[in-house]
mmCIF file of C-alpha atoms (C1' of nucleotides) in Angstrom:
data_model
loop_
_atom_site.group_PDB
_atom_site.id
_atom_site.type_symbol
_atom_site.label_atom_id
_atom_site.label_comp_id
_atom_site.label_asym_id
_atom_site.label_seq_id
_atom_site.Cartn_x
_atom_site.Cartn_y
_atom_site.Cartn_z
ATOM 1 C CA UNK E 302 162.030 38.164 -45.361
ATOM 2 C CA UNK E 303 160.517 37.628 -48.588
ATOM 3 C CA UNK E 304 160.916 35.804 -51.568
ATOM 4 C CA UNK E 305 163.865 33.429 -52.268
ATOM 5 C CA UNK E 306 165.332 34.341 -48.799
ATOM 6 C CA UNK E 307 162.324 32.749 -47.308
ATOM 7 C CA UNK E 308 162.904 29.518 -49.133
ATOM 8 C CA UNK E 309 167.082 29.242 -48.797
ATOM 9 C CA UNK E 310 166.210 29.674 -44.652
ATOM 10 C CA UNK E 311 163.467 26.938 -44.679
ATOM 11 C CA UNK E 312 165.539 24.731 -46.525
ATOM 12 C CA UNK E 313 168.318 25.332 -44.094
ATOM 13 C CA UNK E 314 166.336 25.351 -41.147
ATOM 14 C CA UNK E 315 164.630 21.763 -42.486
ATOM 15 C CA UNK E 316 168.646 20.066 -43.330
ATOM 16 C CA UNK E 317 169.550 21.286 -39.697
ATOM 17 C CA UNK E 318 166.977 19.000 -38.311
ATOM 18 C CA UNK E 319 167.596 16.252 -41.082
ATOM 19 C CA UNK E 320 165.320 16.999 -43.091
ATOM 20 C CA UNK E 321 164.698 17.742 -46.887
ATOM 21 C CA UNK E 322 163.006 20.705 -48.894
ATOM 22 C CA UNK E 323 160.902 18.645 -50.690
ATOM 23 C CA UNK E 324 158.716 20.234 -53.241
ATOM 24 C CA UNK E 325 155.155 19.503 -51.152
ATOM 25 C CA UNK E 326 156.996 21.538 -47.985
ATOM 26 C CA UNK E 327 157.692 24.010 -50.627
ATOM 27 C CA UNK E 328 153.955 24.415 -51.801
ATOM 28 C CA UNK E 329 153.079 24.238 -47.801
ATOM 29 C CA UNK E 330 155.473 27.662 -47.228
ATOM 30 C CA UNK E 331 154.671 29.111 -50.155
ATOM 31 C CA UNK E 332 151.009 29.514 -49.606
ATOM 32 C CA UNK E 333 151.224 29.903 -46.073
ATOM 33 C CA UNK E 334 153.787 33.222 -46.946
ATOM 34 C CA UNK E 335 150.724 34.661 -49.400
ATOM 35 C CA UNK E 336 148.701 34.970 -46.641
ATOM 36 C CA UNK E 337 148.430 37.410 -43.494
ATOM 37 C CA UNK E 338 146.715 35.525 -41.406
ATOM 38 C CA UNK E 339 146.505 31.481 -40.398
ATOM 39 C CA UNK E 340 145.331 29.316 -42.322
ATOM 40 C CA UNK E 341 143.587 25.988 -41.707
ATOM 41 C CA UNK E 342 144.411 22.763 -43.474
ATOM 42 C CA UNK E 343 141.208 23.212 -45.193
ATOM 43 C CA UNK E 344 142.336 26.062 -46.744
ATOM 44 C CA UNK E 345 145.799 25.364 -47.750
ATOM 45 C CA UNK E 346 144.031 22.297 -49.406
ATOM 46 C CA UNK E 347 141.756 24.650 -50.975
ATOM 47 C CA UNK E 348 144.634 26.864 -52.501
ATOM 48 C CA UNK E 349 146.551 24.323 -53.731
ATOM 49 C CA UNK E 350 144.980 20.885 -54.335
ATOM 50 C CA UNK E 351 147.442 19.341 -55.723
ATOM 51 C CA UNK E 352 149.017 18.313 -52.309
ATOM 52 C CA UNK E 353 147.512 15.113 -50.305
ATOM 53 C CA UNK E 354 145.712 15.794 -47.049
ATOM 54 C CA UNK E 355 147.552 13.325 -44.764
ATOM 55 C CA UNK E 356 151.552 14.682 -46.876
ATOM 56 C CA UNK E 357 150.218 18.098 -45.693
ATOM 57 C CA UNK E 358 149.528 16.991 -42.489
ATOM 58 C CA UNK E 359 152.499 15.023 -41.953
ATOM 59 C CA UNK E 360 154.832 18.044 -43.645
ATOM 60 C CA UNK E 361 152.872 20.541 -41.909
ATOM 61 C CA UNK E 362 154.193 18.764 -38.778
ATOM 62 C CA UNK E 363 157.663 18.380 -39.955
ATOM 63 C CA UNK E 364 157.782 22.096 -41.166
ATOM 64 C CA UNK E 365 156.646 23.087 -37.752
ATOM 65 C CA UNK E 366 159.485 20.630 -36.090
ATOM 66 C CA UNK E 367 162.047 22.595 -37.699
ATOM 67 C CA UNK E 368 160.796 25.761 -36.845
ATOM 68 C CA UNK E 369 159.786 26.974 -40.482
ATOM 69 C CA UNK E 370 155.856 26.999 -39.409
ATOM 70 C CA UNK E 371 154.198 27.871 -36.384
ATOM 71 C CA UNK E 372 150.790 25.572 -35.230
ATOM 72 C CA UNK E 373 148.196 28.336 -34.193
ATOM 73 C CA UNK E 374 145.126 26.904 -32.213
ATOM 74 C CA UNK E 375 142.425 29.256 -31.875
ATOM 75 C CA UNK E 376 139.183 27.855 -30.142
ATOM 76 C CA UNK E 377 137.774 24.373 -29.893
ATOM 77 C CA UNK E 378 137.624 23.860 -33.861
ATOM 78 C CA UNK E 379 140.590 22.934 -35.826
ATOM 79 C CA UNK E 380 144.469 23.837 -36.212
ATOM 80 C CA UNK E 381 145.277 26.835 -37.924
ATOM 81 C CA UNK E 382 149.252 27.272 -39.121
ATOM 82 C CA UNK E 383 151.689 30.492 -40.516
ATOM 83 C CA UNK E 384 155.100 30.871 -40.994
ATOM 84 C CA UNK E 385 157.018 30.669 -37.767
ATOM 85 C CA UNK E 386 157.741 34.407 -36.677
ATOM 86 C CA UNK E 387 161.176 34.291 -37.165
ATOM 87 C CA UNK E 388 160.844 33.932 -40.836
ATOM 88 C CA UNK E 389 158.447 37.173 -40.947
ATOM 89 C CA UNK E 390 160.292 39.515 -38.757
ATOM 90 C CA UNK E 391 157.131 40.186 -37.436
ATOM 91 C CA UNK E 392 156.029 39.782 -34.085
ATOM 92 C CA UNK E 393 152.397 39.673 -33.729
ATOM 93 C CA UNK E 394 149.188 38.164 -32.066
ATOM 94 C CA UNK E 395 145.783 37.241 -33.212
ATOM 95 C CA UNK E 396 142.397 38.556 -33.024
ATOM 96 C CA UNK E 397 140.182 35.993 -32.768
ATOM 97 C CA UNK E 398 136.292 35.653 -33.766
ATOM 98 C CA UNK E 399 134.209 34.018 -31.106
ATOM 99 C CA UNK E 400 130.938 33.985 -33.196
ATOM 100 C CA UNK E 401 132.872 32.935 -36.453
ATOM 101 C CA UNK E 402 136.265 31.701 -35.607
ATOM 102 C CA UNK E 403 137.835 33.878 -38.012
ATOM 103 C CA UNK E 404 141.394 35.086 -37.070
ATOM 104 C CA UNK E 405 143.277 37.977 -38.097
ATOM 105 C CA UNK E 406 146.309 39.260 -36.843
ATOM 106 C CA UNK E 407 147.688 42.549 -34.987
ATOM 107 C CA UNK E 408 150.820 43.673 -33.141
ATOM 108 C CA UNK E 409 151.095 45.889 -30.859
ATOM 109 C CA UNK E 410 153.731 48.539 -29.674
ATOM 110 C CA UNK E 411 157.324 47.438 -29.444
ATOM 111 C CA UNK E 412 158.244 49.139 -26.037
ATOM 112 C CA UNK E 413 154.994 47.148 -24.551
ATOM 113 C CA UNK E 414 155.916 43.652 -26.198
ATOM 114 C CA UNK E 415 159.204 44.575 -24.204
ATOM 115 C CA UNK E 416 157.712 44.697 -21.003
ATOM 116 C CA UNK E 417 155.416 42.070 -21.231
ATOM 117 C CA UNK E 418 158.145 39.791 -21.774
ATOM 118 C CA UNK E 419 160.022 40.779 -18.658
ATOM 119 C CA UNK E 420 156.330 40.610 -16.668
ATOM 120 C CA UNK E 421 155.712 36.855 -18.443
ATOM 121 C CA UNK E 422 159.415 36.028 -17.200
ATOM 122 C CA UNK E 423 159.111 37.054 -13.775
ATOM 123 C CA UNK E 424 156.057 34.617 -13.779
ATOM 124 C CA UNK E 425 157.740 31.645 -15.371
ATOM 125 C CA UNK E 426 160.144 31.810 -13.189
ATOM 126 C CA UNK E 427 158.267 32.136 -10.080
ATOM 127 C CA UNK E 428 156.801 28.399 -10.991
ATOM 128 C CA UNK E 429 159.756 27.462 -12.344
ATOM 129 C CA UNK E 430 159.010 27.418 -16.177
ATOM 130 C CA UNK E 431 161.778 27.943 -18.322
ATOM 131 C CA UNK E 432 160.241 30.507 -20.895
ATOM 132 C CA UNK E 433 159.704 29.777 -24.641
ATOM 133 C CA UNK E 434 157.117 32.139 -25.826
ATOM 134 C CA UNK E 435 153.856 33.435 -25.146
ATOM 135 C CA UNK E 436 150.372 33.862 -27.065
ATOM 136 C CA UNK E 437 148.355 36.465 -26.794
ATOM 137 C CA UNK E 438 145.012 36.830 -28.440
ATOM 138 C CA UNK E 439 142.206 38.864 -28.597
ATOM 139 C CA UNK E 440 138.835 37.220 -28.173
ATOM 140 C CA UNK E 441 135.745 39.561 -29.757
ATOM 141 C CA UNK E 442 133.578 39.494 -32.143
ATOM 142 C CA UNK E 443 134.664 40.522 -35.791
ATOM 143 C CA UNK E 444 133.259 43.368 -37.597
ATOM 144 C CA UNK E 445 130.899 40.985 -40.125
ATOM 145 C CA UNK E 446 129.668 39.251 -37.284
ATOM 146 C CA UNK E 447 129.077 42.835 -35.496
ATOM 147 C CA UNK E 448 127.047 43.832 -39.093
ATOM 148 C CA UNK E 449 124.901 40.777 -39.302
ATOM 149 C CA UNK E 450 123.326 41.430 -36.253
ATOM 150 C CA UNK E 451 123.782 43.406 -33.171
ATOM 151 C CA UNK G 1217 134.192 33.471 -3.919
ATOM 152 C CA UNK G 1218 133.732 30.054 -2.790
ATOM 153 C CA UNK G 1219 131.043 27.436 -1.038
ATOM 154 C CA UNK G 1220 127.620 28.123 -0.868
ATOM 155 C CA UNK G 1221 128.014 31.491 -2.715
ATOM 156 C CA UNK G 1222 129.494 29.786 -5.593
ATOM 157 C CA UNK G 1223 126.495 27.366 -5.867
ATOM 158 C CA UNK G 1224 124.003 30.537 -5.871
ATOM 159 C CA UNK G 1225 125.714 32.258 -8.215
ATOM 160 C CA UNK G 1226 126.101 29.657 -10.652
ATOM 161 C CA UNK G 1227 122.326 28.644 -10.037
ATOM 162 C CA UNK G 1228 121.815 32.408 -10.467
ATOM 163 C CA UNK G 1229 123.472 32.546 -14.027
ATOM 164 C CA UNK G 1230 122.034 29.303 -15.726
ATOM 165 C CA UNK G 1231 118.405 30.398 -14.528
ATOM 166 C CA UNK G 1232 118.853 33.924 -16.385
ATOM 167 C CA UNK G 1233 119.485 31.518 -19.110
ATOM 168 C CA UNK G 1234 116.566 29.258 -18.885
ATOM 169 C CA UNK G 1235 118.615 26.618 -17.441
ATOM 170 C CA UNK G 1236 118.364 24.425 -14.583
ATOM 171 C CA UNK G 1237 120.772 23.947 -11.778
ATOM 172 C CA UNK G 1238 120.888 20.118 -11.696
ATOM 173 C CA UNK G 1239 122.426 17.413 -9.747
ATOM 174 C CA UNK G 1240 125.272 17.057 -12.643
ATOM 175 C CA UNK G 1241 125.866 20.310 -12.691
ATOM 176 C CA UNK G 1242 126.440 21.068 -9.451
ATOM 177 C CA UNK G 1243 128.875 17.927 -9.323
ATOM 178 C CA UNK G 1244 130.922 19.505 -12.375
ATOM 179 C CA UNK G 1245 131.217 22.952 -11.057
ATOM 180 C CA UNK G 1246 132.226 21.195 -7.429
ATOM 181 C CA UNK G 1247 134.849 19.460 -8.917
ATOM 182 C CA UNK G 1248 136.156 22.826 -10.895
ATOM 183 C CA UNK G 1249 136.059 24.813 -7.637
ATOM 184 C CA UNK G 1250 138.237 22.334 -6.202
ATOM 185 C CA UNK G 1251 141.323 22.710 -8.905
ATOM 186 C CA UNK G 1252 143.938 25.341 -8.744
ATOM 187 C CA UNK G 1253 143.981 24.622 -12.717
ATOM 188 C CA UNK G 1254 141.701 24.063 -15.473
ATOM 189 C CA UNK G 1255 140.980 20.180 -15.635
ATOM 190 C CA UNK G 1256 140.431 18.619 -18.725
ATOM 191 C CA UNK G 1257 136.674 16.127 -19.137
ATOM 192 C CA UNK G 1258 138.370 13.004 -18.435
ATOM 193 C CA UNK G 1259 140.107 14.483 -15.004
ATOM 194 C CA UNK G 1260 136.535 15.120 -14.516
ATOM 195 C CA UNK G 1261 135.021 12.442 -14.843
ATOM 196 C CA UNK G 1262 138.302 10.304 -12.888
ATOM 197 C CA UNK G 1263 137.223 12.520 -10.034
ATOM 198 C CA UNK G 1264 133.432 12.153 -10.215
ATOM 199 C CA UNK G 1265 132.533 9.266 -12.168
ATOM 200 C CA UNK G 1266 128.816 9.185 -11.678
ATOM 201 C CA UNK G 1267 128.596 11.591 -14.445
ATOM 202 C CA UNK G 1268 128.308 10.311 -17.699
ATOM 203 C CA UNK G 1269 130.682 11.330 -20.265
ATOM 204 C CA UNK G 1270 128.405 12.374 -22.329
ATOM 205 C CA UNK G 1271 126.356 14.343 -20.249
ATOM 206 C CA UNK G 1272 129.594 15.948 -18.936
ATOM 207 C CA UNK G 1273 130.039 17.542 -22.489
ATOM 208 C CA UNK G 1274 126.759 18.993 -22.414
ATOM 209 C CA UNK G 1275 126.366 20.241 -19.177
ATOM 210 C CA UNK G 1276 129.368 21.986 -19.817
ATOM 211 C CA UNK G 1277 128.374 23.635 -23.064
ATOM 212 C CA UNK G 1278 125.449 24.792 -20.807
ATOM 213 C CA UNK G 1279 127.489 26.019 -18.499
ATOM 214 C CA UNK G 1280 129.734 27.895 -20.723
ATOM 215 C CA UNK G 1281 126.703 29.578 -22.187
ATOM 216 C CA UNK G 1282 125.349 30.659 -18.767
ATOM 217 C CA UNK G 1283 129.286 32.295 -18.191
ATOM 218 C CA UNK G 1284 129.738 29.624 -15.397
ATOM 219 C CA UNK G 1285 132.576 27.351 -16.806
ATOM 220 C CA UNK G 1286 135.121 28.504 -19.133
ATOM 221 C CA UNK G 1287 136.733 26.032 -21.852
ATOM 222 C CA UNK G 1288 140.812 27.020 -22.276
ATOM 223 C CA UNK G 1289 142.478 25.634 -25.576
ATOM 224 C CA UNK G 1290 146.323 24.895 -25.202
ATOM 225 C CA UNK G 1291 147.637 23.310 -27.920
ATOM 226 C CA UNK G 1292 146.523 20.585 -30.269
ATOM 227 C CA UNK G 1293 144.984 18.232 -27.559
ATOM 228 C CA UNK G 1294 142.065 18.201 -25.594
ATOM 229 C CA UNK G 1295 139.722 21.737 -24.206
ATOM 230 C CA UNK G 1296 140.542 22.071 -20.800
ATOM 231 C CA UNK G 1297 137.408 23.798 -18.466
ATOM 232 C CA UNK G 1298 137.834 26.066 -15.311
ATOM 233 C CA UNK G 1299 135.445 27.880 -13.646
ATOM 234 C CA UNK G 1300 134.427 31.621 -15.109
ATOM 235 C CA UNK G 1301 136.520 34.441 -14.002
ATOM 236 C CA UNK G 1302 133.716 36.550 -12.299
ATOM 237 C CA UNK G 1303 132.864 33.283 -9.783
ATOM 238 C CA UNK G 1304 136.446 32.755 -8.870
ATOM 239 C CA UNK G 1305 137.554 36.838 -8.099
ATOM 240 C CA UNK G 1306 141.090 35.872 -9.522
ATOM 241 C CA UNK G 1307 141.664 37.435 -13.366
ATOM 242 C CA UNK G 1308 145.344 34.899 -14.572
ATOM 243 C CA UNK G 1309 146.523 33.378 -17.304
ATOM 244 C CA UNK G 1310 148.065 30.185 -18.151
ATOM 245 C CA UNK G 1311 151.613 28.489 -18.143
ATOM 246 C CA UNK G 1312 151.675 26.045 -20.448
ATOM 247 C CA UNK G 1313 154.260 23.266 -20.870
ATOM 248 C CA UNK G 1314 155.153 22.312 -23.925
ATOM 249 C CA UNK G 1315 156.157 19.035 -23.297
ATOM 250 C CA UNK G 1316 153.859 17.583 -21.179
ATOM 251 C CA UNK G 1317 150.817 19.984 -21.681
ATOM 252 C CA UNK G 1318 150.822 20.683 -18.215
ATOM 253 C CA UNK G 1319 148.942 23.557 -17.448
ATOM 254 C CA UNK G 1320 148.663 26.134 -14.079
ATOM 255 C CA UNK G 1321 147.414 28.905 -13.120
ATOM 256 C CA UNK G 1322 149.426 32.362 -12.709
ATOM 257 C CA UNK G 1323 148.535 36.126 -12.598
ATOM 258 C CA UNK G 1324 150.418 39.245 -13.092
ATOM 259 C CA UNK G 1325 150.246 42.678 -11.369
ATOM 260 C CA UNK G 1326 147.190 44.700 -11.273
ATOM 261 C CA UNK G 1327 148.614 47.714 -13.278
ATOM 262 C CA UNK G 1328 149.999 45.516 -15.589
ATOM 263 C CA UNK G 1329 146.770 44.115 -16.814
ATOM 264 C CA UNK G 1330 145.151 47.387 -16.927
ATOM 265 C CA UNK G 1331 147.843 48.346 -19.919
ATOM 266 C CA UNK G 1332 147.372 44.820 -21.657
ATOM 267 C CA UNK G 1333 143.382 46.068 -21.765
ATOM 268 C CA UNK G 1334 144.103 49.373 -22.818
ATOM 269 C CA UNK G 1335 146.531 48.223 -25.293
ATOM 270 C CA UNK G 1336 144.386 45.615 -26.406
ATOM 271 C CA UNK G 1337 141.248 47.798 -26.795
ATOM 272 C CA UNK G 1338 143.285 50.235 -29.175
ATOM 273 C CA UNK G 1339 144.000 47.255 -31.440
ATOM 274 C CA UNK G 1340 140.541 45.879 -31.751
ATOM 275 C CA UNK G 1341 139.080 49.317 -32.229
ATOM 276 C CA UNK G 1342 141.587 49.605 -35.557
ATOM 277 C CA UNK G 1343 140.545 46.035 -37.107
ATOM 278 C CA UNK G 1344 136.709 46.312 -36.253
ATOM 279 C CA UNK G 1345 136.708 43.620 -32.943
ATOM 280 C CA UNK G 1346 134.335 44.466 -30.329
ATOM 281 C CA UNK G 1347 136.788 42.899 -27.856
ATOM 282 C CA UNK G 1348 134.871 40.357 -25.113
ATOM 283 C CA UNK G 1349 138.173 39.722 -23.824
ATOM 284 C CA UNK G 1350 141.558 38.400 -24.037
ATOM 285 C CA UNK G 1351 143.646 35.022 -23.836
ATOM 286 C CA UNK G 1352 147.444 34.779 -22.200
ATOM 287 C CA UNK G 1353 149.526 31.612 -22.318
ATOM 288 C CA UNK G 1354 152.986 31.641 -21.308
ATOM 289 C CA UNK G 1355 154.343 28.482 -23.323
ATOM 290 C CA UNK G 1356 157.253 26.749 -21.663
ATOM 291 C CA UNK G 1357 158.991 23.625 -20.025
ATOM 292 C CA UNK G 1358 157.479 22.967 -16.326
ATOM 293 C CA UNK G 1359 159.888 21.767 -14.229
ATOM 294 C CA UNK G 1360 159.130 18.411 -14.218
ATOM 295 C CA UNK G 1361 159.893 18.483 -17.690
ATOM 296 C CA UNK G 1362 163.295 20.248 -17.258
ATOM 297 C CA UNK G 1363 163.838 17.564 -14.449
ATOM 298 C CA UNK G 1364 163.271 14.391 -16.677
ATOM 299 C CA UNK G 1365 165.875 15.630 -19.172
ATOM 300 C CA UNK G 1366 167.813 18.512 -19.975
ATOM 301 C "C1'" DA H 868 170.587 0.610 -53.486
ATOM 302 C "C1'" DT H 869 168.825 2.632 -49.618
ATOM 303 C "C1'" DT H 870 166.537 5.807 -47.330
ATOM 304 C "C1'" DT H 871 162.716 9.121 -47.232
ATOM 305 C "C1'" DA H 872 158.299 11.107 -49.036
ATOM 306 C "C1'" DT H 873 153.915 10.351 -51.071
ATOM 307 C "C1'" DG H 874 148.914 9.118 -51.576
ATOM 308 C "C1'" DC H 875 145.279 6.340 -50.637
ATOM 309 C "C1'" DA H 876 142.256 4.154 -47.548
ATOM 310 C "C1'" DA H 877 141.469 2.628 -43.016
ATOM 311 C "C1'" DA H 878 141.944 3.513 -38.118
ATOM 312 C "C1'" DT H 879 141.933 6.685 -34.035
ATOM 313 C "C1'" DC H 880 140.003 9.437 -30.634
ATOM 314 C "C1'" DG H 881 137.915 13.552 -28.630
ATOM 315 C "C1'" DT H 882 133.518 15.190 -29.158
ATOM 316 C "C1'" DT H 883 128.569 15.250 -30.679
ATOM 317 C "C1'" DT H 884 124.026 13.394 -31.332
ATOM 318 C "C1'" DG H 885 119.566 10.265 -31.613
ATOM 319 C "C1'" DC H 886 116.620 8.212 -28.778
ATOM 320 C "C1'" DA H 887 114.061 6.163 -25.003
ATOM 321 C "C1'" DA H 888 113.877 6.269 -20.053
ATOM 322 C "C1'" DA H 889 114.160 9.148 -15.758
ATOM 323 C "C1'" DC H 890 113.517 13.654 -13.855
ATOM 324 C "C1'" DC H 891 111.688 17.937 -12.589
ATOM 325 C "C1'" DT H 892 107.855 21.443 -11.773
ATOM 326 C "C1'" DA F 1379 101.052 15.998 -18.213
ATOM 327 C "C1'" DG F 1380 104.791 18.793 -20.630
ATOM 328 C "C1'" DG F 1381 109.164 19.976 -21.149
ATOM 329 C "C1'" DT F 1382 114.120 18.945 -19.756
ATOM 330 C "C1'" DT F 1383 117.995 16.057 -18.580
ATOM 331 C "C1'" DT F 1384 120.145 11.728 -18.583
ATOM 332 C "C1'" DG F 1385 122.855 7.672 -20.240
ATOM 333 C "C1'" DC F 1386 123.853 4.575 -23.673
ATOM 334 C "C1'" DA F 1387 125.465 3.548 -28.049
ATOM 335 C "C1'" DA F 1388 126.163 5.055 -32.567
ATOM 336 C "C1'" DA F 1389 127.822 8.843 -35.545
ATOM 337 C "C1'" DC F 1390 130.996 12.611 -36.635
ATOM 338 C "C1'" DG F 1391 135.105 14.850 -38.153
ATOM 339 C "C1'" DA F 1392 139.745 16.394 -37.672
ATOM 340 C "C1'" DT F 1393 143.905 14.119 -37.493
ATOM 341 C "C1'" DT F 1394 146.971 9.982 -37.707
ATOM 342 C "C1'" DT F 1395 148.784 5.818 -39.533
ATOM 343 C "C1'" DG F 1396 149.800 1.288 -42.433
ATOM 344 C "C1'" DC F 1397 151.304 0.098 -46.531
ATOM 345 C "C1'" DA F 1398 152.754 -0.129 -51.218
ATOM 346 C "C1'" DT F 1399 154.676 3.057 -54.725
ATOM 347 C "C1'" DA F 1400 157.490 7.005 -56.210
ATOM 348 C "C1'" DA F 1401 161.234 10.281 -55.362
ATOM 349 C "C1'" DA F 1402 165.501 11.772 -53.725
ATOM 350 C "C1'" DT F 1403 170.406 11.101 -52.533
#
DNA sequence: ATTTATGCAAATCGTTTGCAAACCT
DNA sequence: AGGTTTGCAAACGATTTGCATAAAT
């Protein structure tokens, strides 16, 4: 989903919850959908300043009520957010830094999410979760932290 | 692994990092080894309150360093700690509620987790991760939760 | 008109830190 | 003695919130 599309389902997505596509949300989803990985607060700011810290805070959280955005936390630092994965089509997990926090993201094969669902399930239901998702990351060290030393 | 063991081992781990085995941390890794799920500083501190907050924070920084304590992120909130993997013998994951926050413990079967490695390896190998090791969290409604209301 | 969103500045709260006293070895 | 750990209180920083103004319907 690219484009437009992305926009007409975020709108509808934020009316179904009573909500309106306001043109700070708009900003929020727009920069969020240029970029393949998370992105902190910091660096939405950063991409578009024209956008208050506490709106994108608040928004952010509305945005992420409706199911438009997805709230990522990595480590012990601070929130990281993307588009929520059914406005992608894309399935994926994260690969996270622990030297410098950085995050990038990966999928894996289809067949595999498949049964990892059914394993997670069995689980939840054992202890009697009922079953919204799951988050899988990778924890290592990132290829420019590798390079500066050892 | 559990009792006296635990105590040398930890002891064991913070000395090969020129750290000291002292009264407070003893009392923090006793009161880990007692939960079936990762507790979060102020369940700490409820349970032992001799330690001061502060020094609870730092002794477990040291302790996360030396491999003895391990901090878990679920959402937004606060770090959660549980002892490391290696002193427990008991490799699981996390069910998170969603709701409440609620966190336990859970672990899937052996063979499973041997494919989640290799799977896992294969993606950190294309993006450049040296991979230290990975993260699960099934997110979810505990039952509790699903009790209360709907 | 009335409700909702915005931006600023102040408040919140988990976590971190400076410092002097207590502790080990 | 010499270095480390402790506890207190103050500082920090990401996030939240109160309030008056600006949009949106």
């Amino acid at each position: 989903m690219t484009g437009a599309d992305l926009h007409v389902t975020a709108a509808a997505r934020l009316r179904a919850d009573g909500q309106r596509y306001t043109s700070n949300r708009k900003v929020l989803v727009e920069v969020l959908s240029g970029s393949d990985r998370p992105l902190t607060i910091h660096e939405i700011l950063d991409r578009r300043s024209e956008v208050a810290q506490s709106s994108a805070y608040r928004n952010l959280a509305v945005l992420e009520r409706a199911g438009v955005v997805h709230r990522v936390v990595t480590h012990d630092e601070f929130a990281r957010y993307e588009l929520a994965e059914e406005l992608t089509d894309h399935h994926h997990h994260h690969l996270v830094c622990s030297e410098c926090g950085a995050v990038a993201d990966f999928s894996m094969p289809e067949g595999f999410e498949e049964r990892l669902d059914a394993e997670l399930e069995k689980a939840a239901r054992r202890a009697g979760f009922a079953t919204e998702g799951h988050r899988l990351d990778l924890v290592g060290r990132c290829r420019n932290c590798r390079d500066a030393r050892g």
